[in-house]
Amino acid sequence: MLSPYFTEEHELIRAQLRRFVEEEVQPHAKAWEVAGMVPREVLRRMGELGFLGMRYPAEYGGSDMDARASVILAEECGRSTFGGFAITVLVHTDMASPHLARFGSKAQKDRYFGPVIRGEKICAVAVTEPDAGSDVAGLRTRAVKKGNEWVLNGAKMFITNGVHADLYCVAAKTDPDVKGSRGITMFLVEKGAPGFRVGRALDKMGWRSSDTAELVFEDCRLPADAVLGEENRGFYAIMQNFQNERLVIGAMAAAESQKMLQLTHGYVMDRKAFGGSLWDKQAIRQRLSMLAARTAAAQQLVHHTAWLDAQGLDCVAQVSMVKALCGELVNEVGYACQQFHGGFGYITDSAIERMVRDARVQSIGGGASEVMLEEVAKRMGQALQD
Ligand SMILES: Cc1cc2nc3c(=O)[nH]c(=O)nc-3n(C[C@H](O)[C@H](O)[C@H](O)COP(=O)(O)OP(=O)(O)OC[C@H]3O[C@@H](n4cnc5c(N)ncnc54)[C@H](O)[C@@H]3O)c2cc1C
């Protein structure tokens, strides 16, 4: 769709990404679903093509772009029809590594940025725990300073890229005597740190080519310079990073909605029943038309919010609306599209069946819809401004 929010450069990147997805993702991604992971060569290839560093400084090999580049990446990955592939990439580029970009010291950036942008070191972000998800302030993983080291104890849950990542941005409580939101610190933990291990890989309903893990820290020793950002200010770092994460998940969900509608439009035009095509049935075409209208509206909100962010304007209300709206919409669109595919939509070989399974988590992960609506409610003035 032509859009005033995007430049010629953006459209060029979109075209490159689309070609990459068609040629190097779609032909292989069913095998990745079975394997439960996206091969590392694919991420390295994306690094080579410049897709992993679009938001990062040119001095480290990035291209210094703004949130609109992340939205394009999320949309094109989402349109692949393989949500597991999309989330593997987007956690690396837009949910985990932004912690390094925003809060990393010069030494940390010098050490890690190059390999992260080239796809040689894959990132994960570990905030959620078995007993604390939506309520980030309630996390219990504890980090204690002992001499020149930090010692971490605790567990993390549902961590995307958790099994195969090399670099983890981990939240831990460093001051248990203050309110949770004030006593949390982020740490950079490398795979292989003593006392850190993957507890188990988690099997899931969807996103099957994305690896998800439980992580365990047992007297995990980290050097003093593993602190990422300011001590005891981790909660604010997490909240700041959530803005990009939620915008990107929303962009991915809206693009998936559009893709499911495209697939379904093609299907019902061809499928014959009762003397005509399914498209001839007014009930079907009107339902798809309304969902197309709502998807187009959601995409415009995504693009506008990315533009607001690119101008440096406060858009927490818009980001929260994007996450809530798109996370619910992709499920509603998926339900209708699967219905109109009839029995074929229930067969595991069909893209719709996979996309419906992949959609389910999008109203839960990265901020459940209810939590997002509370964020909107707190900013109703901004949400409703003229
Ligand atoms: C596949 C997958 C990948 C993930 N990847 C990561 C990752 O890489 N890193 C990471 O840190 N986390 C990750 N998560 C965790 C994810 O962000 C959390 O699952 C999510 O934030 C919800 O937390 P929870 O599961 O603990 O649910 P809870 O917080 O226990 O909430 C359960 C449900 O209660 C409802 N609810 C919660 N709060 C409210 C409220 N205030 N008002 C009304 N209703 C409410 C919502 O419907 C919510 O779904 C992932 C999760 C999944 C499933």
Short mmCIF file of C-alpha atoms and ligand atoms in Angstrom, two decimals:
data_model
loop_
_atom_site.label_atom_id
_atom_site.label_comp_id
_atom_site.label_asym_id
_atom_site.label_seq_id
_atom_site.Cartn_x
_atom_site.Cartn_y
_atom_site.Cartn_z
CA MET A 1 0.00 0.00 0.00
CA LEU A 2 1.40 3.43 -0.90
CA SER A 3 2.06 5.36 2.26
CA PRO A 4 3.24 8.87 3.13
CA TYR A 5 5.08 7.40 6.10
CA PHE A 6 7.65 5.57 3.99
CA THR A 7 10.39 6.82 1.67
CA GLU A 8 11.84 5.29 -1.47
CA GLU A 9 14.66 3.85 0.65
CA HIS A 10 12.11 2.11 2.89
CA GLU A 11 10.35 0.64 -0.13
CA LEU A 12 13.66 -0.64 -1.47
CA ILE A 13 14.36 -2.41 1.82
CA ARG A 14 10.85 -3.84 1.81
CA ALA A 15 11.39 -5.23 -1.69
CA GLN A 16 14.75 -6.76 -0.68
CA LEU A 17 13.21 -8.34 2.40
CA ARG A 18 10.29 -9.71 0.43
CA ARG A 19 12.63 -11.29 -2.09
CA PHE A 20 14.75 -12.77 0.70
CA VAL A 21 11.64 -14.26 2.36
CA GLU A 22 10.37 -15.72 -0.92
CA GLU A 23 13.70 -17.20 -1.96
CA GLU A 24 15.43 -18.12 1.28
CA VAL A 25 12.71 -18.57 3.91
CA GLN A 26 9.49 -19.93 2.44
CA PRO A 27 11.04 -22.89 0.58
CA HIS A 28 12.73 -24.18 3.77
CA ALA A 29 10.72 -22.98 6.74
CA LYS A 30 8.51 -26.05 7.06
CA ALA A 31 11.64 -28.05 7.88
CA TRP A 32 12.58 -25.43 10.49
CA GLU A 33 9.15 -25.91 12.09
CA VAL A 34 9.93 -29.60 12.45
CA ALA A 35 13.46 -28.93 13.74
CA GLY A 36 12.14 -26.40 16.28
CA MET A 37 14.64 -23.73 15.30
CA VAL A 38 15.76 -21.41 12.53
CA PRO A 39 19.25 -22.43 11.35
CA ARG A 40 22.02 -20.06 12.37
CA GLU A 41 23.14 -19.68 8.72
CA VAL A 42 19.81 -17.97 7.98
CA LEU A 43 20.47 -15.33 10.64
CA ARG A 44 24.03 -14.88 9.43
CA ARG A 45 22.71 -14.44 5.90
CA MET A 46 20.28 -11.79 7.16
CA GLY A 47 23.23 -10.13 8.86
CA GLU A 48 25.18 -10.14 5.59
CA LEU A 49 22.23 -8.53 3.82
CA GLY A 50 22.09 -5.77 6.44
CA PHE A 51 18.70 -6.73 7.89
CA LEU A 52 19.85 -7.20 11.50
CA GLY A 53 21.47 -3.81 12.05
CA MET A 54 19.03 -1.39 10.47
CA ARG A 55 18.45 0.45 13.77
CA TYR A 56 22.11 0.50 14.84
CA PRO A 57 24.96 2.97 14.30
CA ALA A 58 26.87 2.89 11.04
CA GLU A 59 30.15 2.79 12.97
CA TYR A 60 29.27 -0.77 14.06
CA GLY A 61 27.99 -1.85 10.65
CA GLY A 62 24.38 -0.74 11.05
CA SER A 63 22.34 1.71 8.99
CA ASP A 64 21.09 4.25 11.57
CA MET A 65 17.41 3.96 10.68
CA ASP A 66 14.35 4.57 12.86
CA ALA A 67 11.31 2.56 14.01
CA ARG A 68 9.89 2.51 10.48
CA ALA A 69 12.69 0.11 9.46
CA SER A 70 11.73 -2.23 12.33
CA VAL A 71 8.10 -2.11 11.20
CA ILE A 72 9.08 -3.04 7.64
CA LEU A 73 11.20 -5.94 8.93
CA ALA A 74 8.34 -7.14 11.16
CA GLU A 75 5.78 -6.87 8.36
CA GLU A 76 7.85 -8.76 5.81
CA CYS A 77 8.84 -11.47 8.30
CA GLY A 78 5.18 -11.72 9.37
CA ARG A 79 4.04 -12.07 5.77
CA SER A 80 6.31 -15.11 5.39
CA THR A 81 3.43 -17.08 7.04
CA PHE A 82 5.99 -18.56 9.47
CA GLY A 83 5.57 -16.75 12.78
CA GLY A 84 8.33 -18.83 14.36
CA PHE A 85 10.84 -17.49 11.85
CA ALA A 86 9.55 -13.94 12.34
CA ILE A 87 9.81 -13.98 16.12
CA THR A 88 13.28 -15.55 16.07
CA VAL A 89 14.53 -12.61 14.02
CA LEU A 90 12.54 -9.90 15.79
CA VAL A 91 13.53 -10.92 19.30
CA HIS A 92 17.14 -10.65 18.18
CA THR A 93 16.80 -7.31 16.38
CA ASP A 94 14.02 -5.50 18.19
CA MET A 95 13.46 -6.95 21.65
CA ALA A 96 16.82 -8.14 23.02
CA SER A 97 19.64 -6.24 21.27
CA PRO A 98 17.95 -2.83 21.83
CA HIS A 99 18.98 -3.24 25.49
CA LEU A 100 22.61 -3.23 24.32
CA ALA A 101 21.99 -0.33 21.95
CA ARG A 102 20.25 1.90 24.47
CA PHE A 103 22.04 1.07 27.67
CA GLY A 104 25.29 -0.70 26.77
CA SER A 105 28.62 0.88 27.72
CA LYS A 106 31.12 1.72 24.97
CA ALA A 107 33.12 -1.37 25.93
CA GLN A 108 30.01 -3.59 25.72
CA LYS A 109 29.04 -2.14 22.36
CA ASP A 110 32.58 -2.49 21.00
CA ARG A 111 32.60 -6.10 22.05
CA TYR A 112 29.16 -7.28 21.02
CA PHE A 113 27.59 -4.98 18.45
CA GLY A 114 29.58 -6.21 15.43
CA PRO A 115 28.77 -9.91 15.94
CA VAL A 116 25.13 -9.10 16.82
CA ILE A 117 24.63 -7.04 13.64
CA ARG A 118 26.34 -9.73 11.53
CA GLY A 119 24.13 -12.45 13.04
CA GLU A 120 27.11 -14.25 14.54
CA LYS A 121 25.91 -13.78 18.11
CA ILE A 122 22.18 -14.26 18.64
CA CYS A 123 20.40 -12.39 21.42
CA ALA A 124 17.61 -13.22 23.84
CA VAL A 125 15.91 -11.15 26.51
CA ALA A 126 15.03 -12.86 29.78
CA VAL A 127 12.54 -10.98 31.94
CA THR A 128 9.63 -13.40 32.51
CA GLU A 129 9.85 -15.94 35.33
CA PRO A 130 7.77 -18.93 36.37
CA ASP A 131 6.01 -16.71 38.96
CA ALA A 132 6.15 -13.29 37.29
CA GLY A 133 5.12 -12.33 33.77
CA SER A 134 2.82 -9.34 33.31
CA ASP A 135 3.85 -8.04 36.72
CA VAL A 136 7.52 -7.36 35.95
CA ALA A 137 8.11 -5.72 39.34
CA GLY A 138 7.36 -9.10 40.96
CA LEU A 139 10.38 -10.91 39.52
CA ARG A 140 12.49 -12.88 41.96
CA THR A 141 15.79 -13.74 40.28
CA ARG A 142 18.35 -12.31 42.65
CA ALA A 143 21.75 -10.79 41.89
CA VAL A 144 24.14 -10.15 44.77
CA LYS A 145 27.47 -8.36 44.51
CA LYS A 146 30.34 -10.37 45.99
CA GLY A 147 33.73 -8.72 45.69
CA ASN A 148 34.35 -8.08 42.03
CA GLU A 149 31.56 -10.35 40.83
CA TRP A 150 27.80 -10.60 40.68
CA VAL A 151 26.15 -13.87 41.70
CA LEU A 152 22.77 -14.65 40.11
CA ASN A 153 20.22 -17.15 41.39
CA GLY A 154 16.78 -17.80 39.90
CA ALA A 155 14.90 -19.01 36.84
CA LYS A 156 13.49 -17.46 33.68
CA MET A 157 10.52 -18.78 31.72
CA PHE A 158 9.29 -18.74 28.09
CA ILE A 159 12.51 -17.20 26.75
CA THR A 160 12.53 -16.89 22.96
CA ASN A 161 15.89 -17.91 21.40
CA GLY A 162 16.59 -19.25 24.90
CA VAL A 163 18.16 -22.52 23.77
CA HIS A 164 20.31 -21.24 20.92
CA ALA A 165 21.19 -17.66 21.87
CA ASP A 166 24.75 -16.57 22.65
CA LEU A 167 23.97 -13.40 24.55
CA TYR A 168 21.16 -12.89 27.08
CA CYS A 169 19.87 -9.62 28.54
CA VAL A 170 18.70 -10.81 31.95
CA ALA A 171 16.66 -8.92 34.56
CA ALA A 172 17.40 -9.57 38.23
CA LYS A 173 16.54 -8.01 41.53
CA THR A 174 19.54 -6.24 43.03
CA ASP A 175 17.86 -4.36 45.86
CA PRO A 176 15.13 -6.40 47.53
CA ASP A 177 14.46 -3.71 50.15
CA VAL A 178 12.89 -1.20 47.75
CA LYS A 179 9.72 -1.46 45.68
CA GLY A 180 10.27 -3.98 42.85
CA SER A 181 10.23 -1.38 40.11
CA ARG A 182 13.22 0.35 41.72
CA GLY A 183 15.48 -2.57 42.64
CA ILE A 184 15.93 -4.32 39.28
CA THR A 185 19.12 -4.38 37.19
CA MET A 186 19.78 -5.76 33.70
CA PHE A 187 22.80 -7.99 33.08
CA LEU A 188 24.53 -9.23 29.95
CA VAL A 189 25.07 -12.96 30.28
CA GLU A 190 27.02 -14.97 27.74
CA LYS A 191 26.23 -18.58 26.96
CA GLY A 192 28.68 -20.65 28.99
CA ALA A 193 28.81 -18.34 32.02
CA PRO A 194 29.50 -20.55 35.05
CA GLY A 195 26.24 -21.48 36.82
CA PHE A 196 24.02 -20.59 33.84
CA ARG A 197 22.22 -23.31 31.92
CA VAL A 198 19.20 -23.94 29.75
CA GLY A 199 16.76 -25.79 32.05
CA ARG A 200 14.64 -27.21 29.27
CA ALA A 201 13.36 -26.42 25.81
CA LEU A 202 9.59 -25.78 25.88
CA ASP A 203 7.21 -27.33 23.36
CA LYS A 204 4.51 -24.98 22.06
CA MET A 205 1.20 -24.77 20.19
CA GLY A 206 2.61 -22.43 17.54
CA TRP A 207 5.75 -20.48 16.59
CA ARG A 208 7.23 -23.93 16.27
CA SER A 209 10.43 -22.89 14.50
CA SER A 210 11.17 -20.46 17.33
CA ASP A 211 13.03 -22.02 20.24
CA THR A 212 11.66 -21.25 23.69
CA ALA A 213 13.38 -22.14 26.93
CA GLU A 214 13.41 -22.13 30.65
CA LEU A 215 16.73 -20.76 31.93
CA VAL A 216 18.38 -21.56 35.24
CA PHE A 217 20.89 -19.49 37.21
CA GLU A 218 22.56 -21.35 40.08
CA ASP A 219 25.25 -19.26 41.73
CA CYS A 220 25.94 -17.89 38.26
CA ARG A 221 29.04 -15.72 38.49
CA LEU A 222 29.31 -12.64 36.30
CA PRO A 223 32.03 -10.02 36.10
CA ALA A 224 31.28 -6.57 37.52
CA ASP A 225 31.06 -5.12 34.01
CA ALA A 226 28.19 -7.43 33.07
CA VAL A 227 25.76 -4.79 34.36
CA LEU A 228 23.80 -3.40 31.43
CA GLY A 229 22.85 0.21 32.07
CA GLU A 230 22.37 1.69 35.49
CA GLU A 231 22.18 -0.43 38.61
CA ASN A 232 18.64 -0.62 40.04
CA ARG A 233 17.20 1.15 36.96
CA GLY A 234 16.45 -2.04 35.00
CA PHE A 235 12.68 -1.77 35.35
CA TYR A 236 12.69 1.53 33.46
CA ALA A 237 14.97 0.06 30.80
CA ILE A 238 12.56 -2.86 30.34
CA MET A 239 9.56 -0.50 30.09
CA GLN A 240 11.37 1.69 27.56
CA ASN A 241 12.31 -1.32 25.44
CA PHE A 242 8.77 -2.66 25.62
CA GLN A 243 7.72 0.26 23.39
CA ASN A 244 9.73 -1.01 20.43
CA GLU A 245 8.90 -4.64 21.20
CA ARG A 246 5.15 -3.98 21.28
CA LEU A 247 5.14 -1.86 18.13
CA VAL A 248 7.00 -4.61 16.29
CA ILE A 249 4.73 -7.41 17.54
CA GLY A 250 1.76 -5.29 16.45
CA ALA A 251 3.28 -4.71 13.01
CA MET A 252 3.92 -8.42 12.59
CA ALA A 253 0.35 -9.28 13.68
CA ALA A 254 -1.26 -6.75 11.33
CA ALA A 255 0.83 -8.01 8.39
CA GLU A 256 -0.14 -11.59 9.25
CA SER A 257 -3.80 -10.54 9.25
CA GLN A 258 -3.36 -9.03 5.79
CA LYS A 259 -1.58 -12.15 4.53
CA MET A 260 -4.28 -14.47 5.88
CA LEU A 261 -6.94 -12.36 4.17
CA GLN A 262 -5.00 -12.49 0.89
CA LEU A 263 -4.71 -16.27 1.11
CA THR A 264 -8.39 -16.61 1.95
CA HIS A 265 -9.52 -14.26 -0.79
CA GLY A 266 -7.65 -16.41 -3.32
CA TYR A 267 -9.10 -19.58 -1.85
CA VAL A 268 -12.76 -18.52 -1.79
CA MET A 269 -12.54 -17.11 -5.32
CA ASP A 270 -11.49 -20.57 -6.59
CA ARG A 271 -13.57 -22.80 -4.37
CA LYS A 272 -16.87 -23.84 -5.94
CA ALA A 273 -20.04 -24.61 -3.95
CA PHE A 274 -23.78 -24.26 -4.55
CA GLY A 275 -23.39 -23.34 -8.21
CA GLY A 276 -20.77 -20.61 -7.82
CA SER A 277 -17.64 -19.68 -5.90
CA LEU A 278 -17.56 -19.14 -2.16
CA TRP A 279 -16.77 -15.49 -2.95
CA ASP A 280 -20.25 -15.27 -4.53
CA LYS A 281 -21.75 -15.75 -1.07
CA GLN A 282 -22.46 -12.30 0.30
CA ALA A 283 -21.99 -13.43 3.90
CA ILE A 284 -18.40 -14.49 3.13
CA ARG A 285 -17.31 -11.51 1.05
CA GLN A 286 -18.81 -9.00 3.46
CA ARG A 287 -17.11 -10.64 6.45
CA LEU A 288 -13.76 -10.61 4.61
CA SER A 289 -14.32 -7.02 3.48
CA MET A 290 -14.92 -5.80 7.02
CA LEU A 291 -11.84 -7.67 8.27
CA ALA A 292 -9.83 -6.14 5.40
CA ALA A 293 -11.04 -2.68 6.45
CA ARG A 294 -10.12 -3.28 10.09
CA THR A 295 -6.72 -4.68 9.10
CA ALA A 296 -5.99 -1.66 6.89
CA ALA A 297 -6.97 0.65 9.78
CA ALA A 298 -4.71 -1.26 12.18
CA GLN A 299 -1.81 -1.04 9.73
CA GLN A 300 -2.28 2.70 9.43
CA LEU A 301 -2.10 3.02 13.22
CA VAL A 302 1.10 0.92 13.21
CA HIS A 303 2.66 3.16 10.55
CA HIS A 304 1.56 6.37 12.23
CA THR A 305 2.92 5.18 15.58
CA ALA A 306 6.27 4.30 14.01
CA TRP A 307 6.35 7.77 12.50
CA LEU A 308 5.54 9.39 15.89
CA ASP A 309 8.38 7.37 17.43
CA ALA A 310 10.72 8.43 14.62
CA GLN A 311 9.91 12.09 15.41
CA GLY A 312 10.90 11.47 19.03
CA LEU A 313 7.31 12.07 20.22
CA ASP A 314 5.70 10.32 23.18
CA CYS A 315 3.57 7.51 21.80
CA VAL A 316 3.11 5.09 24.70
CA ALA A 317 -0.69 5.26 24.35
CA GLN A 318 -0.47 4.54 20.59
CA VAL A 319 2.01 1.68 21.06
CA SER A 320 -0.26 0.12 23.69
CA MET A 321 -3.26 0.51 21.37
CA VAL A 322 -1.29 -1.10 18.53
CA LYS A 323 -0.33 -4.12 20.66
CA ALA A 324 -3.85 -4.64 22.04
CA LEU A 325 -5.62 -4.04 18.72
CA CYS A 326 -3.34 -6.08 16.45
CA GLY A 327 -2.93 -8.97 18.93
CA GLU A 328 -6.70 -9.42 19.11
CA LEU A 329 -7.34 -8.72 15.41
CA VAL A 330 -4.90 -11.37 14.14
CA ASN A 331 -6.84 -13.96 16.14
CA GLU A 332 -10.20 -12.79 14.86
CA VAL A 333 -8.97 -12.69 11.26
CA GLY A 334 -7.38 -16.13 11.67
CA TYR A 335 -10.61 -17.62 12.99
CA ALA A 336 -12.65 -16.32 10.04
CA CYS A 337 -10.02 -17.25 7.44
CA GLN A 338 -9.74 -20.78 8.81
CA GLN A 339 -13.54 -21.08 8.76
CA PHE A 340 -13.70 -20.10 5.06
CA HIS A 341 -10.94 -22.58 4.17
CA GLY A 342 -13.30 -25.33 5.40
CA GLY A 343 -11.66 -28.67 6.14
CA PHE A 344 -8.43 -27.67 4.37
CA GLY A 345 -7.92 -24.97 6.98
CA TYR A 346 -7.71 -27.65 9.67
CA ILE A 347 -5.05 -29.72 7.91
CA THR A 348 -1.52 -29.15 9.14
CA ASP A 349 -0.11 -28.71 5.67
CA SER A 350 -2.02 -25.45 5.13
CA ALA A 351 -0.54 -22.03 5.86
CA ILE A 352 -3.80 -20.93 7.49
CA GLU A 353 -3.67 -23.73 10.05
CA ARG A 354 -0.12 -22.73 11.03
CA MET A 355 -0.91 -19.01 11.07
CA VAL A 356 -3.92 -19.54 13.34
CA ARG A 357 -1.75 -21.45 15.83
CA ASP A 358 0.96 -18.80 15.57
CA ALA A 359 -1.55 -15.99 16.14
CA ARG A 360 -2.75 -17.22 19.50
CA VAL A 361 0.23 -16.02 21.51
CA GLN A 362 0.11 -12.52 20.10
CA SER A 363 -2.56 -11.32 22.50
CA ILE A 364 -0.48 -12.78 25.38
CA GLY A 365 3.28 -12.37 24.81
CA GLY A 366 5.04 -9.01 25.11
CA GLY A 367 2.14 -7.57 27.11
CA ALA A 368 -1.26 -9.28 27.31
CA SER A 369 -4.18 -7.34 25.79
CA GLU A 370 -5.64 -6.59 29.22
CA VAL A 371 -2.33 -5.15 30.41
CA MET A 372 -2.08 -3.04 27.24
CA LEU A 373 -5.60 -1.72 27.72
CA GLU A 374 -4.67 -0.63 31.25
CA GLU A 375 -1.76 1.32 29.70
CA VAL A 376 -4.19 2.97 27.28
CA ALA A 377 -6.66 3.71 30.07
CA LYS A 378 -3.93 5.49 32.07
CA ARG A 379 -3.34 7.73 29.04
CA MET A 380 -6.88 8.16 27.78
CA GLY A 381 -6.25 11.85 27.11
CA GLN A 382 -3.39 11.03 24.75
CA ALA A 383 -5.32 8.14 23.22
CA LEU A 384 -8.31 10.37 22.42
CA GLN A 385 -6.48 13.56 21.53
CA ASP A 386 -7.82 15.51 18.52
C1 LIG B 1 5.98 -18.24 23.09
C2 LIG B 1 6.35 -17.22 24.11
C3 LIG B 1 7.52 -16.50 23.97
C4 LIG B 1 7.91 -15.58 24.95
N1 LIG B 1 9.12 -14.94 24.85
C5 LIG B 1 9.58 -14.22 25.91
C6 LIG B 1 10.91 -13.71 25.91
O1 LIG B 1 11.67 -13.86 24.95
N2 LIG B 1 11.33 -13.03 27.01
C7 LIG B 1 10.53 -12.83 28.10
O2 LIG B 1 10.99 -12.22 29.07
N3 LIG B 1 9.25 -13.29 28.11
C8 LIG B 1 8.77 -13.98 27.05
N4 LIG B 1 7.49 -14.48 27.06
C9 LIG B 1 6.63 -14.20 28.21
C10 LIG B 1 5.42 -13.32 27.90
O3 LIG B 1 5.81 -11.99 27.67
C11 LIG B 1 4.44 -13.52 29.07
O4 LIG B 1 3.88 -14.80 28.90
C12 LIG B 1 3.38 -12.46 29.13
O5 LIG B 1 3.94 -11.22 29.49
C13 LIG B 1 2.29 -12.82 30.14
O6 LIG B 1 2.85 -13.19 31.37
P1 LIG B 1 2.42 -14.56 32.06
O7 LIG B 1 2.52 -15.65 31.07
O8 LIG B 1 3.18 -14.71 33.33
O9 LIG B 1 0.90 -14.37 32.41
P2 LIG B 1 0.29 -13.70 33.72
O10 LIG B 1 0.98 -12.44 34.04
O11 LIG B 1 0.19 -14.72 34.78
O12 LIG B 1 -1.16 -13.35 33.19
C14 LIG B 1 -2.05 -14.38 32.73
C15 LIG B 1 -3.22 -13.73 32.02
O13 LIG B 1 -3.95 -12.92 32.94
C16 LIG B 1 -4.44 -11.77 32.30
N5 LIG B 1 -3.93 -10.58 33.02
C17 LIG B 1 -2.66 -10.35 33.47
N6 LIG B 1 -2.58 -9.14 34.07
C18 LIG B 1 -3.83 -8.60 34.00
C19 LIG B 1 -4.39 -7.38 34.45
N7 LIG B 1 -3.65 -6.42 35.05
N8 LIG B 1 -5.71 -7.15 34.23
C20 LIG B 1 -6.46 -8.08 33.60
N9 LIG B 1 -5.99 -9.25 33.15
C21 LIG B 1 -4.68 -9.52 33.35
C22 LIG B 1 -3.97 -11.83 30.85
O14 LIG B 1 -5.01 -12.35 30.06
C23 LIG B 1 -2.79 -12.76 30.90
O15 LIG B 1 -2.61 -13.46 29.67
C24 LIG B 1 7.06 -15.36 26.07
C25 LIG B 1 5.85 -16.07 26.18
C26 LIG B 1 5.50 -16.99 25.23
C27 LIG B 1 4.22 -17.76 25.41
#
